[in-house]
PDB file of C-alpha atoms in Angstrom:
ATOM      1  CA  MET B1223     -61.004  59.313 -94.410  1.00 48.00           C
ATOM      2  CA  ALA B1224     -62.540  55.994 -93.209  1.00 48.00           C
ATOM      3  CA  ASP B1225     -65.904  54.776 -94.569  1.00 52.00           C
ATOM      4  CA  GLU B1226     -68.478  55.728 -91.010  1.00 52.00           C
ATOM      5  CA  THR B1227     -70.522  52.310 -92.699  1.00 53.00           C
ATOM      6  CA  THR B1228     -67.258  50.141 -91.842  1.00 54.00           C
ATOM      7  CA  PRO B1229     -67.468  48.149 -88.613  1.00 53.00           C
ATOM      8  CA  THR B1230     -65.483  48.495 -85.601  1.00 55.00           C
ATOM      9  CA  THR B1231     -64.004  46.026 -83.542  1.00 54.00           C
ATOM     10  CA  PRO B1232     -65.100  45.693 -80.224  1.00 54.00           C
ATOM     11  CA  PRO B1233     -62.468  46.153 -77.415  1.00 55.00           C
ATOM     12  CA  PRO B1234     -61.913  42.848 -75.506  1.00 54.00           C
ATOM     13  CA  SER B1235     -63.695  42.377 -72.410  1.00 52.00           C
ATOM     14  CA  PRO B1236     -61.651  42.715 -69.290  1.00 52.00           C
ATOM     15  CA  ALA B1237     -62.681  39.284 -68.429  1.00 49.00           C
ATOM     16  CA  GLY B1238     -61.350  37.746 -71.621  1.00 51.00           C
ATOM     17  CA  PHE B1239     -57.771  38.156 -70.501  1.00 47.00           C
ATOM     18  CA  PHE B1240     -58.589  35.483 -67.568  1.00 48.00           C
ATOM     19  CA  SER B1241     -60.660  33.245 -69.597  1.00 52.00           C
ATOM     20  CA  LYS B1242     -59.383  29.944 -70.595  1.00 54.00           C
ATOM     21  CA  PRO B1243     -58.412  29.497 -74.462  1.00 56.00           C
ATOM     22  CA  PRO B1244     -60.816  27.137 -76.463  1.00 58.00           C
ATOM     23  CA  GLN B1245     -58.997  23.638 -76.945  1.00 57.00           C
ATOM     24  CA  ARG B1246     -58.109  22.474 -80.505  1.00 60.00           C
ATOM     25  CA  PRO B1247     -59.820  19.090 -81.170  1.00 59.00           C
ATOM     26  CA  GLY B1248     -57.494  15.887 -80.237  1.00 57.00           C
ATOM     27  CA  VAL B1249     -55.256  17.986 -78.144  1.00 56.00           C
ATOM     28  CA  THR B1250     -54.595  16.666 -74.565  1.00 58.00           C
ATOM     29  CA  PRO B1251     -54.373  19.781 -72.460  1.00 57.00           C
ATOM     30  CA  PRO B1252     -51.216  19.664 -70.038  1.00 57.00           C
ATOM     31  CA  LEU B1253     -51.848  17.940 -67.051  1.00 59.00           C
ATOM     32  CA  ARG B1254     -51.189  19.503 -63.546  1.00 61.00           C
ATOM     33  CA  PRO B1255     -48.280  18.387 -61.848  1.00 56.00           C
ATOM     34  CA  ALA B1256     -50.211  16.291 -58.192  1.00 57.00           C
ATOM     35  CA  ALA B1257     -50.091  17.902 -54.724  1.00 55.00           C
ATOM     36  CA  PRO B1258     -47.595  15.852 -52.449  1.00 54.00           C
ATOM     37  CA  PRO B1259     -48.823  13.560 -50.188  1.00 50.00           C
ATOM     38  CA  PRO B1260     -49.765  15.620 -46.569  1.00 45.00           C
ATOM     39  CA  ALA B1261     -46.748  14.842 -43.892  1.00 44.00           C
ATOM     40  CA  LYS B1262     -47.098  12.676 -41.458  1.00 42.00           C
ATOM     41  CA  PRO B1263     -47.940  14.332 -38.131  1.00 39.00           C
ATOM     42  CA  SER B1264     -44.922  13.983 -35.705  1.00 46.00           C
ATOM     43  CA  PRO B1265     -45.605  12.017 -32.614  1.00 46.00           C
ATOM     44  CA  ARG B1266     -47.268  13.493 -29.828  1.00 44.00           C
ATOM     45  CA  VAL B1267     -45.576  14.060 -26.516  1.00 44.00           C
ATOM     46  CA  GLY B1268     -45.386  11.276 -24.224  1.00 41.00           C
ATOM     47  CA  GLU B1269     -45.722   9.121 -27.655  1.00 41.00           C
ATOM     48  CA  ALA B1270     -42.958   6.945 -29.277  1.00 43.00           C
ATOM     49  CA  ALA B1271     -43.299   6.873 -33.132  1.00 49.00           C
ATOM     50  CA  GLU B1272     -42.686   2.895 -32.768  1.00 67.00           C
ATOM     51  CA  PRO B1273     -44.053   1.400 -29.442  1.00 74.00           C
ATOM     52  CA  HIS B1274     -41.421  -1.099 -27.654  1.00 86.00           C
ATOM     53  CA  PRO B1275     -43.807  -2.769 -24.697  1.00 90.00           C
ATOM     54  CA  TRP B1276     -41.148  -5.728 -24.543  1.00 91.00           C
ATOM     55  CA  THR B1277     -38.075  -3.663 -24.409  1.00 91.00           C
ATOM     56  CA  ARG B1278     -39.521  -1.528 -21.482  1.00 93.00           C
ATOM     57  CA  TYR B1279     -40.855  -4.500 -19.669  1.00 92.00           C
ATOM     58  CA  PHE B1280     -37.382  -6.296 -19.929  1.00 91.00           C
ATOM     59  CA  ALA B1281     -35.454  -3.048 -18.677  1.00 93.00           C
ATOM     60  CA  ARG B1282     -38.323  -2.550 -15.705  1.00 94.00           C
ATOM     61  CA  MET B1283     -37.300  -6.123 -14.948  1.00 92.00           C
ATOM     62  CA  THR B1284     -34.033  -5.605 -15.016  1.00 92.00           C
ATOM     63  CA  ASP B1285     -34.141  -2.402 -12.574  1.00 95.00           C
ATOM     64  CA  ILE B1286     -36.152  -4.655 -10.345  1.00 94.00           C
ATOM     65  CA  ILE B1287     -33.497  -7.571 -10.227  1.00 90.00           C
ATOM     66  CA  LEU B1288     -30.426  -5.310 -10.217  1.00 91.00           C
ATOM     67  CA  PHE B1289     -32.526  -3.646  -6.895  1.00 95.00           C
ATOM     68  CA  SER B1290     -33.757  -6.729  -5.235  1.00 91.00           C
ATOM     69  CA  LEU B1291     -30.274  -7.871  -5.201  1.00 88.00           C
ATOM     70  CA  ALA B1292     -28.541  -4.718  -3.827  1.00 92.00           C
ATOM     71  CA  SER B1293     -30.967  -4.878  -1.237  1.00 93.00           C
ATOM     72  CA  GLY B1294     -30.867  -8.519  -0.361  1.00 88.00           C
ATOM     73  CA  ILE B1295     -26.921  -7.845  -0.136  1.00 89.00           C
ATOM     74  CA  VAL B1296     -27.198  -4.577   2.254  1.00 93.00           C
ATOM     75  CA  LEU B1297     -29.902  -6.055   4.547  1.00 91.00           C
ATOM     76  CA  GLY B1298     -28.171  -9.351   4.606  1.00 88.00           C
ATOM     77  CA  LEU B1299     -24.907  -7.050   6.057  1.00 91.00           C
ATOM     78  CA  VAL B1300     -26.855  -4.379   7.877  1.00 91.00           C
ATOM     79  CA  ALA B1301     -29.442  -6.119   9.395  1.00 88.00           C
ATOM     80  CA  PRO B1302     -29.664  -9.835   8.894  1.00 87.00           C
ATOM     81  CA  VAL B1303     -32.618 -10.463  11.614  1.00 88.00           C
ATOM     82  CA  VAL B1304     -34.526  -8.700   8.829  1.00 85.00           C
ATOM     83  CA  VAL B1305     -34.044 -11.167   6.009  1.00 81.00           C
ATOM     84  CA  LYS B1306     -34.555 -14.240   8.423  1.00 85.00           C
ATOM     85  CA  THR B1307     -37.599 -12.873  10.141  1.00 88.00           C
ATOM     86  CA  VAL B1308     -39.515 -11.078   7.451  1.00 88.00           C
ATOM     87  CA  ASN B1309     -41.480 -13.092   4.987  1.00 89.00           C
ATOM     88  CA  GLY B1310     -39.876 -13.473   1.757  1.00 85.00           C
ATOM     89  CA  TYR B1311     -43.021 -12.293  -0.089  1.00 89.00           C
ATOM     90  CA  LEU B1312     -43.571  -9.398   2.265  1.00 93.00           C
ATOM     91  CA  LEU B1313     -40.114  -8.266   1.866  1.00 92.00           C
ATOM     92  CA  GLY B1314     -40.303  -8.773  -2.156  1.00 91.00           C
ATOM     93  CA  LEU B1315     -43.039  -6.313  -1.749  1.00 94.00           C
ATOM     94  CA  LEU B1316     -41.513  -3.916   0.236  1.00 95.00           C
ATOM     95  CA  ILE B1317     -38.677  -3.700  -1.837  1.00 95.00           C
ATOM     96  CA  VAL B1318     -40.532  -3.067  -5.249  1.00 95.00           C
ATOM     97  CA  PHE B1319     -42.306  -0.360  -3.418  1.00 97.00           C
ATOM     98  CA  ALA B1320     -38.955   1.224  -2.339  1.00 97.00           C
ATOM     99  CA  TRP B1321     -37.719   1.130  -6.142  1.00 97.00           C
ATOM    100  CA  VAL B1322     -40.372   3.743  -6.616  1.00 97.00           C
ATOM    101  CA  PHE B1323     -38.596   6.112  -4.796  1.00 98.00           C
ATOM    102  CA  VAL B1324     -35.146   5.391  -6.356  1.00 97.00           C
ATOM    103  CA  GLU B1325     -36.251   5.134  -9.897  1.00 98.00           C
ATOM    104  CA  SER B1326     -37.737   8.829  -9.102  1.00 97.00           C
ATOM    105  CA  ALA B1327     -34.527  10.307  -8.315  1.00 97.00           C
ATOM    106  CA  LEU B1328     -32.531   8.426 -11.052  1.00 97.00           C
ATOM    107  CA  LEU B1329     -35.123   9.914 -13.906  1.00 97.00           C
ATOM    108  CA  ALA B1330     -34.636  13.366 -12.252  1.00 96.00           C
ATOM    109  CA  THR B1331     -31.654  13.130 -12.159  1.00 95.00           C
ATOM    110  CA  TRP B1332     -30.083  10.964 -14.964  1.00 94.00           C
ATOM    111  CA  GLY B1333     -32.954  10.736 -17.081  1.00 95.00           C
ATOM    112  CA  THR B1334     -32.526   6.777 -17.129  1.00 96.00           C
ATOM    113  CA  THR B1335     -32.281   3.937 -14.884  1.00 97.00           C
ATOM    114  CA  PRO B1336     -29.653   1.110 -15.153  1.00 94.00           C
ATOM    115  CA  GLY B1337     -31.855  -1.327 -16.715  1.00 93.00           C
ATOM    116  CA  LYS B1338     -33.317   1.623 -19.604  1.00 95.00           C
ATOM    117  CA  TRP B1339     -29.691   2.278 -20.152  1.00 93.00           C
ATOM    118  CA  LEU B1340     -28.988  -1.167 -21.166  1.00 91.00           C
ATOM    119  CA  LEU B1341     -32.072  -1.368 -23.463  1.00 92.00           C
ATOM    120  CA  GLY B1342     -31.303   2.246 -24.395  1.00 93.00           C
ATOM    121  CA  ILE B1343     -34.332   4.146 -22.881  1.00 95.00           C
ATOM    122  CA  THR B1344     -34.194   7.822 -21.957  1.00 95.00           C
ATOM    123  CA  LEU B1345     -36.683   9.849 -20.741  1.00 94.00           C
ATOM    124  CA  ARG B1346     -37.553  13.276 -20.957  1.00 94.00           C
ATOM    125  CA  ALA B1347     -40.315  16.275 -19.793  1.00 93.00           C
ATOM    126  CA  ARG B1348     -42.066  17.995 -22.512  1.00 88.00           C
ATOM    127  CA  GLY B1349     -39.742  19.870 -24.670  1.00 86.00           C
ATOM    128  CA  GLY B1350     -37.111  17.440 -24.134  1.00 88.00           C
ATOM    129  CA  ARG B1351     -36.505  19.321 -20.902  1.00 90.00           C
ATOM    130  CA  PRO B1352     -34.847  16.735 -17.621  1.00 91.00           C
ATOM    131  CA  LEU B1353     -37.746  15.588 -15.536  1.00 93.00           C
ATOM    132  CA  GLU B1354     -38.651  17.208 -12.342  1.00 94.00           C
ATOM    133  CA  GLY B1355     -38.268  15.496  -8.925  1.00 93.00           C
ATOM    134  CA  GLY B1356     -42.402  15.687  -8.388  1.00 95.00           C
ATOM    135  CA  ALA B1357     -43.252  14.533 -11.937  1.00 95.00           C
ATOM    136  CA  ALA B1358     -40.507  11.798 -11.757  1.00 96.00           C
ATOM    137  CA  LEU B1359     -42.006  10.405  -8.431  1.00 97.00           C
ATOM    138  CA  GLY B1360     -45.519  10.294  -9.539  1.00 96.00           C
ATOM    139  CA  ARG B1361     -44.905   8.547 -12.853  1.00 97.00           C
ATOM    140  CA  SER B1362     -42.937   6.201 -10.885  1.00 97.00           C
ATOM    141  CA  PHE B1363     -46.049   5.586  -8.665  1.00 97.00           C
ATOM    142  CA  SER B1364     -48.362   5.538 -11.431  1.00 96.00           C
ATOM    143  CA  VAL B1365     -46.057   2.600 -12.657  1.00 96.00           C
ATOM    144  CA  TRP B1366     -46.050   0.785  -9.325  1.00 96.00           C
ATOM    145  CA  LEU B1367     -49.823   0.910  -8.950  1.00 95.00           C
ATOM    146  CA  ARG B1368     -51.018   0.785 -12.960  1.00 94.00           C
ATOM    147  CA  GLY B1369     -48.534  -1.389 -14.442  1.00 94.00           C
ATOM    148  CA  LEU B1370     -47.088  -2.877 -11.779  1.00 94.00           C
ATOM    149  CA  GLY B1371     -50.239  -3.724 -10.193  1.00 94.00           C
ATOM    150  CA  LEU B1372     -48.693  -3.311  -6.467  1.00 92.00           C
ATOM    151  CA  GLY B1373     -46.352  -6.157  -7.305  1.00 91.00           C
ATOM    152  CA  LEU B1374     -49.194  -8.628  -6.520  1.00 92.00           C
ATOM    153  CA  PRO B1375     -48.777 -11.699  -8.998  1.00 88.00           C
ATOM    154  CA  ILE B1376     -52.458 -11.988 -10.303  1.00 92.00           C
ATOM    155  CA  VAL B1377     -52.812  -8.090  -9.971  1.00 95.00           C
ATOM    156  CA  SER B1378     -49.973  -7.364 -11.912  1.00 94.00           C
ATOM    157  CA  LEU B1379     -50.279  -9.793 -14.862  1.00 94.00           C
ATOM    158  CA  VAL B1380     -53.458  -8.072 -15.327  1.00 96.00           C
ATOM    159  CA  THR B1381     -52.245  -4.551 -15.313  1.00 95.00           C
ATOM    160  CA  LEU B1382     -49.298  -5.908 -17.734  1.00 94.00           C
ATOM    161  CA  ILE B1383     -51.483  -7.020 -20.230  1.00 94.00           C
ATOM    162  CA  LYS B1384     -53.760  -4.384 -19.864  1.00 95.00           C
ATOM    163  CA  GLY B1385     -50.272  -1.794 -20.509  1.00 94.00           C
ATOM    164  CA  TYR B1386     -49.175  -3.817 -23.355  1.00 93.00           C
ATOM    165  CA  ASN B1387     -52.277  -3.297 -25.215  1.00 93.00           C
ATOM    166  CA  ARG B1388     -52.637   0.339 -24.482  1.00 93.00           C
ATOM    167  CA  LEU B1389     -49.021   0.675 -25.291  1.00 92.00           C
ATOM    168  CA  LYS B1390     -49.638  -0.978 -28.658  1.00 91.00           C
ATOM    169  CA  GLN B1391     -52.774   0.677 -29.884  1.00 91.00           C
ATOM    170  CA  THR B1392     -51.822   4.361 -28.613  1.00 91.00           C
ATOM    171  CA  GLY B1393     -47.915   4.334 -28.768  1.00 88.00           C
ATOM    172  CA  ALA B1394     -47.886   5.555 -25.233  1.00 91.00           C
ATOM    173  CA  ALA B1395     -48.366   4.214 -22.161  1.00 93.00           C
ATOM    174  CA  SER B1396     -50.702   6.040 -19.797  1.00 93.00           C
ATOM    175  CA  TRP B1397     -48.367   7.556 -17.171  1.00 94.00           C
ATOM    176  CA  ASP B1398     -46.201   8.922 -20.086  1.00 94.00           C
ATOM    177  CA  ALA B1399     -49.230  10.335 -21.857  1.00 92.00           C
ATOM    178  CA  LYS B1400     -51.014  11.967 -18.801  1.00 92.00           C
ATOM    179  CA  GLY B1401     -47.547  13.276 -17.786  1.00 92.00           C
ATOM    180  CA  GLY B1402     -46.184  14.494 -21.087  1.00 92.00           C
ATOM    181  CA  PHE B1403     -42.937  12.402 -20.958  1.00 94.00           C
ATOM    182  CA  GLU B1404     -40.873  11.759 -23.920  1.00 93.00           C
ATOM    183  CA  VAL B1405     -39.765   8.282 -24.483  1.00 94.00           C
ATOM    184  CA  THR B1406     -36.598   7.845 -26.904  1.00 92.00           C
ATOM    185  CA  HIS B1407     -35.227   4.553 -27.777  1.00 92.00           C
ATOM    186  CA  ARG B1408     -31.266   3.756 -29.065  1.00 90.00           C
ATOM    187  CA  PRO B1409     -30.460   0.485 -30.637  1.00 87.00           C
ATOM    188  CA  LEU B1410     -29.137  -2.446 -28.223  1.00 81.00           C
ATOM    189  CA  SER B1411     -25.151  -2.631 -28.412  1.00 83.00           C
ATOM    190  CA  GLY B1412     -23.115  -5.547 -28.259  1.00 82.00           C
ATOM    191  CA  GLY B1413     -21.515  -4.535 -25.106  1.00 84.00           C
ATOM    192  CA  ARG B1414     -24.992  -3.418 -23.165  1.00 84.00           C
ATOM    193  CA  LEU B1415     -26.440  -7.016 -24.448  1.00 84.00           C
ATOM    194  CA  ALA B1416     -23.210  -8.542 -22.988  1.00 88.00           C
ATOM    195  CA  LEU B1417     -24.274  -6.943 -19.234  1.00 85.00           C
ATOM    196  CA  LEU B1418     -27.580  -7.839 -19.465  1.00 83.00           C
ATOM    197  CA  ILE B1419     -26.869 -11.444 -19.861  1.00 86.00           C
ATOM    198  CA  ALA B1420     -24.209 -11.468 -17.172  1.00 86.00           C
ATOM    199  CA  ILE B1421     -26.801  -9.762 -15.227  1.00 81.00           C
ATOM    200  CA  ALA B1422     -29.407 -12.654 -15.785  1.00 82.00           C
ATOM    201  CA  ALA B1423     -27.006 -14.865 -15.345  1.00 85.00           C
ATOM    202  CA  LEU B1424     -26.163 -13.343 -12.044  1.00 80.00           C
ATOM    203  CA  PHE B1425     -29.627 -13.470 -10.595  1.00 79.00           C
ATOM    204  CA  VAL B1426     -30.016 -17.360 -11.828  1.00 84.00           C
ATOM    205  CA  VAL B1427     -26.662 -17.945  -9.570  1.00 82.00           C
ATOM    206  CA  PHE B1428     -28.184 -16.138  -6.719  1.00 75.00           C
ATOM    207  CA  ALA B1429     -31.618 -17.724  -7.035  1.00 74.00           C
ATOM    208  CA  LEU B1430     -29.781 -21.050  -6.744  1.00 81.00           C
ATOM    209  CA  ILE B1431     -27.733 -19.926  -3.785  1.00 77.00           C
ATOM    210  CA  GLY B1432     -30.836 -18.997  -1.990  1.00 68.00           C
ATOM    211  CA  ALA B1433     -32.747 -22.122  -2.796  1.00 72.00           C
ATOM    212  CA  LEU B1434     -29.894 -24.085  -1.710  1.00 76.00           C
ATOM    213  CA  ALA B1435     -29.319 -22.120   1.827  1.00 67.00           C
ATOM    214  CA  GLY B1436     -33.285 -22.666   2.385  1.00 60.00           C
TER     215      GLY B1436
END
């Protein structure tokens, strides 16, 4: 029979099971693995992960050059009186404006244009869907107004500089951010580069012919 004067050990408290054991002197506690860095947010709709302002500029200029050459040939064959009587500067402004409707039709159908295709640029609506006709027309009109400055020399210089700075700072052109358009870029292949050089050479030849004829 146990002695009644012997002290009994008190049962451990529930908190004792959850308390940290005492650290012995000179023993370094194990280090916890560092938490992984937060993942970088994916580009927002209408923004490119890496903006390419010069690529987009040359694609736009390639489109306008090709359309101007085609328009000049068609007008010269169908309505030569227009080419002879209408002021060349005014005719150029009208051709740039007419490109708004051609570009929007191409974007709604193929998601790209000849110049954009050569430079590896594709446009899609939110979620990768094809552009609708109205959205494509609104985008092309905004590019003509806020990007090209109606085709007017001094105005277009100001709008192009503003567009360049915005694209570098935010990663998205104003018309793409507003419409929720996704712009993708592909590397430039050797074949497309050769086509670009041929187009540039063709433009120089036509310009020289026009200057000599004038």
